Coordinates of C-alpha atoms and ligand atoms in Angstrom, one line a residue:
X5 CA 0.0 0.0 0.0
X6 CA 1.8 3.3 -0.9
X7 CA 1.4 6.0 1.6
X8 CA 2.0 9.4 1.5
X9 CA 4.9 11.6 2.3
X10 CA 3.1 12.5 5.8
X11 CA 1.7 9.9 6.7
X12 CA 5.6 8.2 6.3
X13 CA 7.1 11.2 8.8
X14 CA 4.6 10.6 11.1
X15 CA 5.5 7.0 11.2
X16 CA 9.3 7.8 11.2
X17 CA 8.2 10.1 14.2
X18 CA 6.3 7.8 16.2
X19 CA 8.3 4.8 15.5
X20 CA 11.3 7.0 16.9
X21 CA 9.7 7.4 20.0
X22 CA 8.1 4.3 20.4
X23 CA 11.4 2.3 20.0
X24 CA 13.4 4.6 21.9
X25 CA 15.2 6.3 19.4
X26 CA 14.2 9.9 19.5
X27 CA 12.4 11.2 22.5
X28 CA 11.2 14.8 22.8
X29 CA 13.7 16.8 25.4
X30 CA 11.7 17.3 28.8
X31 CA 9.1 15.8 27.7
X32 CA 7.6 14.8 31.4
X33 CA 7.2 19.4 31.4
X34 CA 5.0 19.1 28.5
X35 CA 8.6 19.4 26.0
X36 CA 10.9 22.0 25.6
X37 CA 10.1 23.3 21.2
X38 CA 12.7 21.6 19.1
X39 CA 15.4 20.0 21.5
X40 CA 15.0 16.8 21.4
X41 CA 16.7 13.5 24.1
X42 CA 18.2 10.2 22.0
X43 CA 16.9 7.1 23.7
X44 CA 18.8 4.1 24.3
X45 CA 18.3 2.5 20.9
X46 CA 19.1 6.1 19.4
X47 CA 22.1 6.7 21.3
X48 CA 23.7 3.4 20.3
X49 CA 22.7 4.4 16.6
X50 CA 23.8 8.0 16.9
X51 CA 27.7 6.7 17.9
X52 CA 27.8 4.8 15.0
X53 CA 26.9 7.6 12.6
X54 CA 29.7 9.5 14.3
X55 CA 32.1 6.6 14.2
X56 CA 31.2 5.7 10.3
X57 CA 32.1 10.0 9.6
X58 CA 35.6 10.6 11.4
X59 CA 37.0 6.5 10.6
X60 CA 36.0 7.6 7.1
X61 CA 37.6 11.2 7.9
X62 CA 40.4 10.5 10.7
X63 CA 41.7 7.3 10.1
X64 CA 41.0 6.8 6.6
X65 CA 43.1 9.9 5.5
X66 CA 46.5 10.2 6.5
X67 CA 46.5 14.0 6.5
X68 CA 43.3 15.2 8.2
X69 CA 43.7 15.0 12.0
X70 CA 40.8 15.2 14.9
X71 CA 40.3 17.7 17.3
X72 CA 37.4 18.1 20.2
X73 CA 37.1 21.7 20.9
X74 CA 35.1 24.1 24.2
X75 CA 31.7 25.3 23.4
X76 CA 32.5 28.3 24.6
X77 CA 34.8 30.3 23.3
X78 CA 36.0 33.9 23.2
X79 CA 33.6 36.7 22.4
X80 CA 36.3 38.0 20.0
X81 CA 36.0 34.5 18.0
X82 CA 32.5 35.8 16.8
X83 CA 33.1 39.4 15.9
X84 CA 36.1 38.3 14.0
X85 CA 34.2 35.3 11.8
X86 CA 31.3 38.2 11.2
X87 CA 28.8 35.8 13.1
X88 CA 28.0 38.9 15.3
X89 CA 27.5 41.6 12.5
X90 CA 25.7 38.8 9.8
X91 CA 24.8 35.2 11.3
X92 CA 21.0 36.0 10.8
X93 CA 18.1 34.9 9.0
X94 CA 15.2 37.1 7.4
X95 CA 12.3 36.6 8.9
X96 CA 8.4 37.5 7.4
X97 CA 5.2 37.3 9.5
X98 CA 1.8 36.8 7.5
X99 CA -0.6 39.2 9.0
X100 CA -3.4 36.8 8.9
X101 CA -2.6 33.4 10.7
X102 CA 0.1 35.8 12.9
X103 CA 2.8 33.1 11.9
X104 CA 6.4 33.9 11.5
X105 CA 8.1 32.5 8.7
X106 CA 11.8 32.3 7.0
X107 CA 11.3 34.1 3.7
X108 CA 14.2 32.3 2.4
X109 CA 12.2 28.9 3.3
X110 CA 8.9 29.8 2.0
X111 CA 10.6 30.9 -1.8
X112 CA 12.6 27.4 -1.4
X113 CA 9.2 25.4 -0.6
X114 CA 7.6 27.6 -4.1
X115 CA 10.0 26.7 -5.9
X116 CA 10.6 23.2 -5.1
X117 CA 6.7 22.8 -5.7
X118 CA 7.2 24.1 -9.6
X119 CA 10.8 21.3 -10.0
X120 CA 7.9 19.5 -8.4
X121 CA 5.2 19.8 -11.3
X122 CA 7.8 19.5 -13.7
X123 CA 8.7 16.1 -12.4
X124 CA 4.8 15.1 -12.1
X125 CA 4.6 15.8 -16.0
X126 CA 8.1 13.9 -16.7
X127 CA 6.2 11.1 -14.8
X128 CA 3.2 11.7 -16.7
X129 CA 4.5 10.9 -20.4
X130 CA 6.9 8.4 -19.3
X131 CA 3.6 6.7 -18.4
X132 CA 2.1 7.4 -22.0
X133 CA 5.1 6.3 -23.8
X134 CA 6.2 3.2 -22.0
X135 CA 9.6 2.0 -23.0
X136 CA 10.7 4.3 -25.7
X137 CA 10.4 6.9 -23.4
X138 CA 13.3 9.3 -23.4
X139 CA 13.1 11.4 -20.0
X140 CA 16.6 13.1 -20.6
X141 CA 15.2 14.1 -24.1
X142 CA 11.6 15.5 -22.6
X143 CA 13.3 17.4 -19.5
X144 CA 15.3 19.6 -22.8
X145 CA 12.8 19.7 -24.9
X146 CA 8.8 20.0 -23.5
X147 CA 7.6 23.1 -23.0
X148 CA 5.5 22.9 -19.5
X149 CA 8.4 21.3 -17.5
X150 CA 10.7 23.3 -19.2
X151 CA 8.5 26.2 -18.1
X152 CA 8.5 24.9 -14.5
X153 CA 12.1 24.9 -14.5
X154 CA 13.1 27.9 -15.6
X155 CA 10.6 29.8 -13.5
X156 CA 11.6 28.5 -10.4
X157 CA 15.1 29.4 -11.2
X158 CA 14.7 32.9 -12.1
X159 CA 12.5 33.3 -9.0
X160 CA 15.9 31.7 -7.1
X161 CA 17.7 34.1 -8.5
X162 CA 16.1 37.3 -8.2
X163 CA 15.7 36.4 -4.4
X164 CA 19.2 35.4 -3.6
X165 CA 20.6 38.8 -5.4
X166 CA 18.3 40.7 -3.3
X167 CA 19.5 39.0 -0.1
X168 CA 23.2 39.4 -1.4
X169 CA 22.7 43.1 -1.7
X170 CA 20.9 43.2 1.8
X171 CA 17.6 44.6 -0.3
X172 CA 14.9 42.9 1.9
X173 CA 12.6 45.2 0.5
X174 CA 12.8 43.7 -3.0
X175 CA 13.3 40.1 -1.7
X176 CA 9.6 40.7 -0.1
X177 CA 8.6 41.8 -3.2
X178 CA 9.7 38.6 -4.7
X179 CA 7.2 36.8 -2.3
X180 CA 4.4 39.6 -3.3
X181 CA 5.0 39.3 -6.6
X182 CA 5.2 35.3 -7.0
X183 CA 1.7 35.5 -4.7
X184 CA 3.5 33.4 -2.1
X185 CA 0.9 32.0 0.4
X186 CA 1.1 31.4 4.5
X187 CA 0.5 27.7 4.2
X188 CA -1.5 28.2 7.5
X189 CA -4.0 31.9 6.2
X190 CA -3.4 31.1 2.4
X191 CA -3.2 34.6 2.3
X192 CA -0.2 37.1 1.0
X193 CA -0.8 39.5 4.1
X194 CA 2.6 39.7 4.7
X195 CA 4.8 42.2 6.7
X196 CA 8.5 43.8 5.9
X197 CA 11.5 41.1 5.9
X198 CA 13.7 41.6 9.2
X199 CA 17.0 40.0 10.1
X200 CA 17.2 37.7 13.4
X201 CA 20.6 36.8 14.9
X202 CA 20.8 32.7 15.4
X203 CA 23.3 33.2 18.4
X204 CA 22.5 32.3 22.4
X205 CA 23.9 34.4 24.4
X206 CA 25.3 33.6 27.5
X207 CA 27.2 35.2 30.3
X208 CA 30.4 33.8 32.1
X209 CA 31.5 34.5 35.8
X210 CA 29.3 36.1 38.3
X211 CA 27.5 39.2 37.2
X212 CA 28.4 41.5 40.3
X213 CA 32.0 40.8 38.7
X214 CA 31.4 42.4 35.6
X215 CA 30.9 39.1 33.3
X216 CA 31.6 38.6 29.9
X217 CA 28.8 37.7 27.2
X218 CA 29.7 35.5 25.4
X219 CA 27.5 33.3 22.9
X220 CA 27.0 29.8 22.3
X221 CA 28.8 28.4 19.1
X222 CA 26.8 28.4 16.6
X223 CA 29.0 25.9 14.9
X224 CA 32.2 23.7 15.6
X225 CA 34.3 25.2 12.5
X226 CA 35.8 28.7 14.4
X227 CA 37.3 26.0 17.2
X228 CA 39.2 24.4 13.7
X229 CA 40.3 27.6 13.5
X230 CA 41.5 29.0 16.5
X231 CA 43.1 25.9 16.5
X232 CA 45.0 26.0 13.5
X233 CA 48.4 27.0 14.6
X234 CA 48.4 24.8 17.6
X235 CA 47.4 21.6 15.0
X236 CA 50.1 22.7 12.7
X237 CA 52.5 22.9 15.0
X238 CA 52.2 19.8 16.9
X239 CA 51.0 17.2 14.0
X240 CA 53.7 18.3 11.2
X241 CA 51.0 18.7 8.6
X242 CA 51.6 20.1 5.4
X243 CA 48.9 21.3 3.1
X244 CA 47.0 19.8 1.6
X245 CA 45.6 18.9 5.2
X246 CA 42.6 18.8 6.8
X247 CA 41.2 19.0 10.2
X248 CA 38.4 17.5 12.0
X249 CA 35.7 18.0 14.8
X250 CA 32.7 16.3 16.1
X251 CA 30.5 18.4 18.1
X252 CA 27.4 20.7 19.5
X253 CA 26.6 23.3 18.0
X254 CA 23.5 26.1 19.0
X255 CA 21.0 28.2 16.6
X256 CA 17.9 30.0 17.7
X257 CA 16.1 28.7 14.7
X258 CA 12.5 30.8 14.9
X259 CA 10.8 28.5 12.7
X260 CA 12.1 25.3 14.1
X261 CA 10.2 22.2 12.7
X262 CA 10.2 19.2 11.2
X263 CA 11.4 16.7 13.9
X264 CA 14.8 16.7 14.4
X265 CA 15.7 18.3 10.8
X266 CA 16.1 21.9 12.2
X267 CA 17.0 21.8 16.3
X268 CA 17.8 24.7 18.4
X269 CA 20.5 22.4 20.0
X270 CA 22.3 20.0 17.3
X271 CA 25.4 17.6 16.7
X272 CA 27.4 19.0 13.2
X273 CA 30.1 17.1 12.0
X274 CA 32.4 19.1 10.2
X275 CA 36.1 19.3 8.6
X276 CA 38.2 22.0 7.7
X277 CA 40.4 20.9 4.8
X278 CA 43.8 23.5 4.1
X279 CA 45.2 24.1 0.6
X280 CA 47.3 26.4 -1.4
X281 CA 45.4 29.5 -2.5
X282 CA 44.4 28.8 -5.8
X283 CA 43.8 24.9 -5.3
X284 CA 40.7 25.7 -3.8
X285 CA 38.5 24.7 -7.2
X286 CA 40.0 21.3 -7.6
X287 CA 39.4 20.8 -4.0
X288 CA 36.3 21.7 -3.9
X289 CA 35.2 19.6 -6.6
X290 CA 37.2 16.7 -5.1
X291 CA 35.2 17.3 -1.6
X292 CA 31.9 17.6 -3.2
X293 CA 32.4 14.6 -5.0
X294 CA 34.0 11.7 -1.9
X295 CA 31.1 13.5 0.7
X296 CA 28.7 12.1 -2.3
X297 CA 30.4 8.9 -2.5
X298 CA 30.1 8.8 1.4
X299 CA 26.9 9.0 1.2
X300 CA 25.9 6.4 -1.8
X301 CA 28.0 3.9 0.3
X302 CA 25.5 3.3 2.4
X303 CA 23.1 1.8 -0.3
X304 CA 20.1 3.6 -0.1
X305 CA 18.3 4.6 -2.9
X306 CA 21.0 6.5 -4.7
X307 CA 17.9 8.9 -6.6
X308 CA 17.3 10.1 -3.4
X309 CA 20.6 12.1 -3.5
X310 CA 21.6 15.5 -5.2
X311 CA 23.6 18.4 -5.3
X312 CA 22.4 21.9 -4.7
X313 CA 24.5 24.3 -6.0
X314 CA 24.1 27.6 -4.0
X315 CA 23.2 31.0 -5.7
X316 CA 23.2 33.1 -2.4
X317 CA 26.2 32.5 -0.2
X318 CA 27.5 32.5 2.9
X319 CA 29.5 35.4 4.2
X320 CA 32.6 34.2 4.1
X321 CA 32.1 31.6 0.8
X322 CA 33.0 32.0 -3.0
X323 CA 31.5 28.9 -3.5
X324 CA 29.1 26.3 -2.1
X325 CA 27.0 23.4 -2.5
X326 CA 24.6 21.1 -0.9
X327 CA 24.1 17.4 -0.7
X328 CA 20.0 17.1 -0.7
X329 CA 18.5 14.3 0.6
X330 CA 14.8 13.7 0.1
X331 CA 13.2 13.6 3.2
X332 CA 9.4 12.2 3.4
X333 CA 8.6 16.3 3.4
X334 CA 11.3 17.0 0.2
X335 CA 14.5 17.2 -0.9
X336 CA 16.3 19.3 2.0
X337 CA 20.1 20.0 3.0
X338 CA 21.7 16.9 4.8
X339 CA 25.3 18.4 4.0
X340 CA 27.0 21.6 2.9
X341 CA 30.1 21.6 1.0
X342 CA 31.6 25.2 1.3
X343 CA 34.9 27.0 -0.6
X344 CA 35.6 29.6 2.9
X345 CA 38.6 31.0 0.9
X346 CA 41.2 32.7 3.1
X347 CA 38.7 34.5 6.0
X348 CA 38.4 32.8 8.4
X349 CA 42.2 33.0 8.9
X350 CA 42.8 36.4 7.9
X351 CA 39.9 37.5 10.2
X352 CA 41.4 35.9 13.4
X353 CA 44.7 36.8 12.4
X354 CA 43.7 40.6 12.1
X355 CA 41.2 40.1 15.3
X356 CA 44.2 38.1 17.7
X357 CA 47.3 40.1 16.2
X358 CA 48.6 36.2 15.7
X359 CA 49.5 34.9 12.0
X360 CA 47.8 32.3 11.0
X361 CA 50.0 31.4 8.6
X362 CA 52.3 28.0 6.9
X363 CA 55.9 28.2 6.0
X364 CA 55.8 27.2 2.1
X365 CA 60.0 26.2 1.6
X366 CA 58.9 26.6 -2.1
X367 CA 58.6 30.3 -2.5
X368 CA 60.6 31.1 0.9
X369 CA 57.9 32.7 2.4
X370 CA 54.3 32.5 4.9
X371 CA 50.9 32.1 3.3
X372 CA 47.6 32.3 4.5
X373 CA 45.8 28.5 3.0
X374 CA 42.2 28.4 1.8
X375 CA 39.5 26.1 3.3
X376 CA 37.3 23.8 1.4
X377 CA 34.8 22.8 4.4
X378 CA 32.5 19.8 4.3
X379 CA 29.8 20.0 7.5
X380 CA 27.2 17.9 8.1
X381 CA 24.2 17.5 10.2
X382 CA 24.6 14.4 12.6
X383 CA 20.8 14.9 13.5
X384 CA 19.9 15.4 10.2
X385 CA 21.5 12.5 9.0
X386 CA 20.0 10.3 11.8
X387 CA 16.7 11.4 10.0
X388 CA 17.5 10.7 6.5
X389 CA 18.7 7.0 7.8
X390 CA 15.6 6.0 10.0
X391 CA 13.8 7.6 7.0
X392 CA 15.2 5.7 4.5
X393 CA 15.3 2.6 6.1
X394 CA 11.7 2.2 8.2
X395 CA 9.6 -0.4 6.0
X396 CA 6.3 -2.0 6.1
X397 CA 7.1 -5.1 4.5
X398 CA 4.0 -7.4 3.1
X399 CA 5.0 -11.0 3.4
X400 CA 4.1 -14.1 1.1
X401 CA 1.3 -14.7 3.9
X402 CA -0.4 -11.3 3.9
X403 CA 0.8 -10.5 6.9
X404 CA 3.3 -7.8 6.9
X405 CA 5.8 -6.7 9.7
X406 CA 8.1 -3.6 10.4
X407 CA 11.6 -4.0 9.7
X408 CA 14.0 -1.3 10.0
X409 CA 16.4 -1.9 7.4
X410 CA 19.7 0.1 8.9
X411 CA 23.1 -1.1 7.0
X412 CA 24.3 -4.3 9.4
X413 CA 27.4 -2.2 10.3
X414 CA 25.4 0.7 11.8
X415 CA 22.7 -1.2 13.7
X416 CA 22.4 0.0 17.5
X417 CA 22.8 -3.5 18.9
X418 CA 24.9 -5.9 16.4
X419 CA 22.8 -9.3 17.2
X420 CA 20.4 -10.4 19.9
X421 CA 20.4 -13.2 22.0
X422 CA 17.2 -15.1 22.8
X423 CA 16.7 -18.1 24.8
X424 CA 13.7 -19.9 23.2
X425 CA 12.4 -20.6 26.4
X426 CA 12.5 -19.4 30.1
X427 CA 13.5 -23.0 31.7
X428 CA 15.5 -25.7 31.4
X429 CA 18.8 -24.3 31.5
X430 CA 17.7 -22.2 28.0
X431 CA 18.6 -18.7 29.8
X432 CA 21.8 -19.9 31.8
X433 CA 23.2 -21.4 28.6
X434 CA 22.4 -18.3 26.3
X435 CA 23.4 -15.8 29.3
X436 CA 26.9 -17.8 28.7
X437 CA 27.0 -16.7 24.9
X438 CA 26.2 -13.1 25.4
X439 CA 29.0 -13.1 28.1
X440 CA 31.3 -14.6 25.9
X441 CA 30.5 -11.9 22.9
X442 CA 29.6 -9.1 24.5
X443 CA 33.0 -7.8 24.8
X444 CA 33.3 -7.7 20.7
X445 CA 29.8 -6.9 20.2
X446 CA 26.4 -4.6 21.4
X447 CA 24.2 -7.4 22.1
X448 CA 20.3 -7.4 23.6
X449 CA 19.2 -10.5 25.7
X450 CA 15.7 -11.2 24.9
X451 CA 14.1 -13.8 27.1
X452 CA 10.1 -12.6 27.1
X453 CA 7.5 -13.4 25.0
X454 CA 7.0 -16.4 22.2
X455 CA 10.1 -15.9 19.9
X456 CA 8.1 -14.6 16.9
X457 CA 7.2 -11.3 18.9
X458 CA 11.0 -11.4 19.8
X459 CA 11.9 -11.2 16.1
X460 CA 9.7 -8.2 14.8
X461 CA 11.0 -6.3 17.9
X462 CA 14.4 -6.9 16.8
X463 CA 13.2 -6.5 13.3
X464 CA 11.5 -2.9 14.0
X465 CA 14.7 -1.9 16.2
X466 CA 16.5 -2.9 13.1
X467 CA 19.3 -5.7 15.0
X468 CA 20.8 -7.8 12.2
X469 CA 21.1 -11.3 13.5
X470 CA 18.9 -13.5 16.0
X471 CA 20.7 -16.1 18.1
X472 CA 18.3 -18.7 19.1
X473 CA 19.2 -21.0 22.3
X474 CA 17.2 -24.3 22.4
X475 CA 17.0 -27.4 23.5
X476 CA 19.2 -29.2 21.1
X477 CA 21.8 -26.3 21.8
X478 CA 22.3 -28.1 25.0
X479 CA 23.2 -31.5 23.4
X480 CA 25.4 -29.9 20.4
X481 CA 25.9 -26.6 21.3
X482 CA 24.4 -25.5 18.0
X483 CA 22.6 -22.6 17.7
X484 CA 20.0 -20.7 15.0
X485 CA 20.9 -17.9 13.6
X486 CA 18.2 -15.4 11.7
X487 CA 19.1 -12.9 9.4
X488 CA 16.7 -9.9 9.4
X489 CA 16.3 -9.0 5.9
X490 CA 15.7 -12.6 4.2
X491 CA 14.1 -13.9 7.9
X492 CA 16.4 -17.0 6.8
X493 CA 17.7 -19.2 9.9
X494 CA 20.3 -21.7 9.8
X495 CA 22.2 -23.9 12.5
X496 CA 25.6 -22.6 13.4
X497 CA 28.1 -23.9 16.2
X498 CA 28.0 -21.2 18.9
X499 CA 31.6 -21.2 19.3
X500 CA 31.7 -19.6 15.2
X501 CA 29.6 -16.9 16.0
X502 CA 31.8 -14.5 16.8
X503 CA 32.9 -14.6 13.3
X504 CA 29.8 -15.1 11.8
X505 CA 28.6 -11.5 13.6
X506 CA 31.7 -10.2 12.5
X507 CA 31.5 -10.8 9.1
X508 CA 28.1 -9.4 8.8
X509 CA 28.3 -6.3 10.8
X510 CA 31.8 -5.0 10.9
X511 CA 32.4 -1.0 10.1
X512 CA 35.2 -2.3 7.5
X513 CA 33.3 -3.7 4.7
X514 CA 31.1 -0.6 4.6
X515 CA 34.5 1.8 4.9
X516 CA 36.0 -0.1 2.2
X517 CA 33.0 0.4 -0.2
X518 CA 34.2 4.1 -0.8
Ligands
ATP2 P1 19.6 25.5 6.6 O1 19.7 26.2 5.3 O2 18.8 24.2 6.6 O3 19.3 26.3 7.8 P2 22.4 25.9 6.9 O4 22.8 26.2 5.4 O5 22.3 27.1 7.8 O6 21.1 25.0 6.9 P3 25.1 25.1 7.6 O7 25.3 26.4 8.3 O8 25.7 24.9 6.3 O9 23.5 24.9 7.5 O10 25.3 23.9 8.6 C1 25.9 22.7 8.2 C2 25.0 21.5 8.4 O11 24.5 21.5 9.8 C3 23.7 21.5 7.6 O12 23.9 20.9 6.4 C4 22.8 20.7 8.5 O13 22.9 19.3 8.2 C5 23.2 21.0 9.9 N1 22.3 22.0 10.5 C6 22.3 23.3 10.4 N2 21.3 23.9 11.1 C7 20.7 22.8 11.8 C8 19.6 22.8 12.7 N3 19.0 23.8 13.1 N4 19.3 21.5 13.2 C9 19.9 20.4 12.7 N5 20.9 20.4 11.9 C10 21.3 21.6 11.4

């Protein structure tokens, strides 16, 4: 039965919840709006995202090194990357349903809907034409979807130059002219564009001592920064080299929806990589390409992917580009590849009075490298995975069951151990097992229930291999062993399954596949 794209986030919402993944933060106080808890299952799921990015990142390149930087940092750090003076976004409020909305957003979701209509009719005549059909050949050539398209760029366009120029007047006028609707009035009672810093602000040390405000970061890149001349200095790196950071980061996103796509509190996952200036193009290409690759090795459908090349940019960017996922509400950043140039440095260097600067032997002399940065969403990616991977899957009987198809390697709990019955030395023997493979693996012991309940909970929690004790595991010490996706068993010798989970679940294989 095909469902539609809301009905699917709900279920990715309440499946998130309901199998501890994703639980709303203080929750028990009636929720605190967009900060949201992970659960046990989530947690465990979370980690392995993290440890599938820096492996891939750390350990996989021999010149990009890790760091793990304070939250807090300087109030200087802020005025110098012009987070301060231009980290905002414009915000519009529809008179009507007295809403608040970003205007950047609602052009995006206008013209998304028209690439939208010009898909519907590619769909359309690929129907009509069956096999001959030539989509490539219709996207050039038909008027309507070409139509579509080129609308919805222009419309792009004119917005992003009027944000670049800081015109909010004529950016609102894109919204009044386009006949842009509050999805919540439908009308186009809107009032004047006004910019809204993202930063927290905090203060540090008592107040009666005169204490310093400082803000919370906003992302993990200025700690790279600030950072640089200690990395250089104590890893021997030579450009090209890149460095690395896990970590929090804080927005005060006004409209902040959609689950646990746009938090006020969120995990980023970002790397700084350090060229020669004028390298930057090829590196940028070479970034935007492997973060791609990345992403298509984890095997999900590979049209759900695409780049995003950005007309408006960032303050400190000369070039940019998304990776888009399509989320059960659209395709929507998961990952933004960004060209930073020389800023960053320059700034903190003019800001700290400190160069920030490599010795090149070449040309005798100290340069200031440019940054190709590649910064993900961890959050965001957690979404695009449960996603992806929560099915409703009809089985040759009729009768369907959840399975939550997460690559082996990234499962939160690698196998699960389940004594088939609660006596006759069933749960001793099996509590043996998970003791002996609990120190290589993230196991559950499962002893409650009948065992085909057990096996759609470790289905819908997405755990890759079942581990059956029963009675003729006490005479042979054979086991079963399921498999979640083809629900095949087969008899192993308990003393091979630590090799048998290893094979199917180790981080390797999938690191390899890039
Ligand atoms: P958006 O346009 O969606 O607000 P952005 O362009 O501001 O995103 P960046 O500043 O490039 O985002 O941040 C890098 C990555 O951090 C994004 O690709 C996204 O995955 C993640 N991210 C940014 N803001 C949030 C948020 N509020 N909640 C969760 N993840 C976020």
């Amino acid at each position: 039965m095909s469902q539609n794209s809301d009905e699917i986030f709900k279920k990715v919402i309440s499946h998130s919840k309901e199998y501890g993944f994703v639980f709303q933060s203080s929750e028990i106080y009636d929720g605190l709006s967009s900060v949201y808890d992970y659960g046990p299952n989530g947690s465990l799921l979370k980690n392995n995202l993290k440890n599938f990015w820096w492996r891939s990142m750390v350990q996989l390149n021999e010149n990009i090194v890790g760091i793990d930087s304070a939250i807090f940092m300087h109030p200087n750090v802020w005025k110098a990357s012009g987070h301060i003076q231009a980290f905002s976004d414009p915000l519009i409020d529809n008179k009507d349903s007295k809403k608040r909305y970003r205007a950047d957003v609602l052009v995006e979701d206008f013209t998304e809907k028209l690439f939208q209509k010009a898909e519907k009719e590619i769909k359309k005549a690929a129907a009509r034409f069956g096999d001959s059909f030539d989509s490539k050949l219709y996207r050039k050539t038909n008027s309507r979807v070409l139509e579509y398209e080129s609308k919805a760029k222009s419309i792009m366009k004119r917005f992003s130059k009027a944000l670049k120029n800081d015109n909010l007047k004529e950016a609102r006028q894109v919204i009044i002219d386009e006949k842009i609707k509050c999805p919540i009035s439908g009308s186009t009672n809107w009032t004047e564009i006004r910019h809204f810093n993202l930063m927290f602000g905090t203060k540090i040390g008592s107040v009666a001592d005169g204490a310093n405000d400082l803000f919370l970061r906003p992302e993990t890149a200025q700690g790279i920064f600030t950072n640089f001349l200690n990395v250089v200095k104590t890893s021997r790196l030579k450009v090209p080299f890149g460095i690395a950071q896990i970590g929090k980061a804080f927005r005060n996103e006004i409209v902040a929806r959609q689950f646990i796509f746009r938090m006020r509190e969120f995990e980023q996952m970002e790397m700084q990589f350090f060229v020669k200036p004028g390298d930057e193009k090829k590196w940028f290409e070479y970034w935007k390409k492997s973060r791609m690759d990345w992403h298509k090795s984890l095997g999900f459908k590979t049209q759900n992917y695409r780049y995003h090349d950005h007309e408006k940019l960032a303050h400190y960017a000369n070039a940019a580009s998304d990776i888009e996922y399509k989320f059960p509400f659209g395709f929507k950043e998961l990952e933004g590849i960004h060209s930073r140039t020389d800023f960053d440095l320059k700034q903190h260097s003019k800001e700290s009075g400190k160069k920030l600067q490599i010795f090149d032997p070449e040309i005798n002399d100290n340069f200031t490298p440019s940054v190709i940065e590649t910064s993900i969403g961890l959050d965001r990616m957690f979404l695009s995975v449960m996603s992806e991977c929560l099915d409703n899957e009809i089985l040759e009987d009729n009768t369907s069951r959840v399975v939550l198809r997460l690559p082996y390697s990234l499962a939160p709990n690698q196998a699960a151990i389940l004594p088939l019955l609660k006596k006759d030395g069933l749960p001793e023997y099996a509590s043996k097992i998970y003791d002996n493979l609990k120190f290589d693996f993230q196991l559950v012991f499962d002893e409650k229930d009948a065992i085909g309940k057990r096996y759609r909970r470790q289905d819908a929690i997405g755990t890759p291999l079942g581990i059956t004790i029963d009675h003729q595991t006490l005479n042979d010490n054979t086991v079963t062993i399921r498999d979640r996706d083809s629900m095949q068993q087969k008899r192993v010798n308990s003393d091979d399954l630590n090799k048998i989970i290893r094979s199917a679940t180790s981080i390797e294989a999938l690191l390899k596949k890039r």
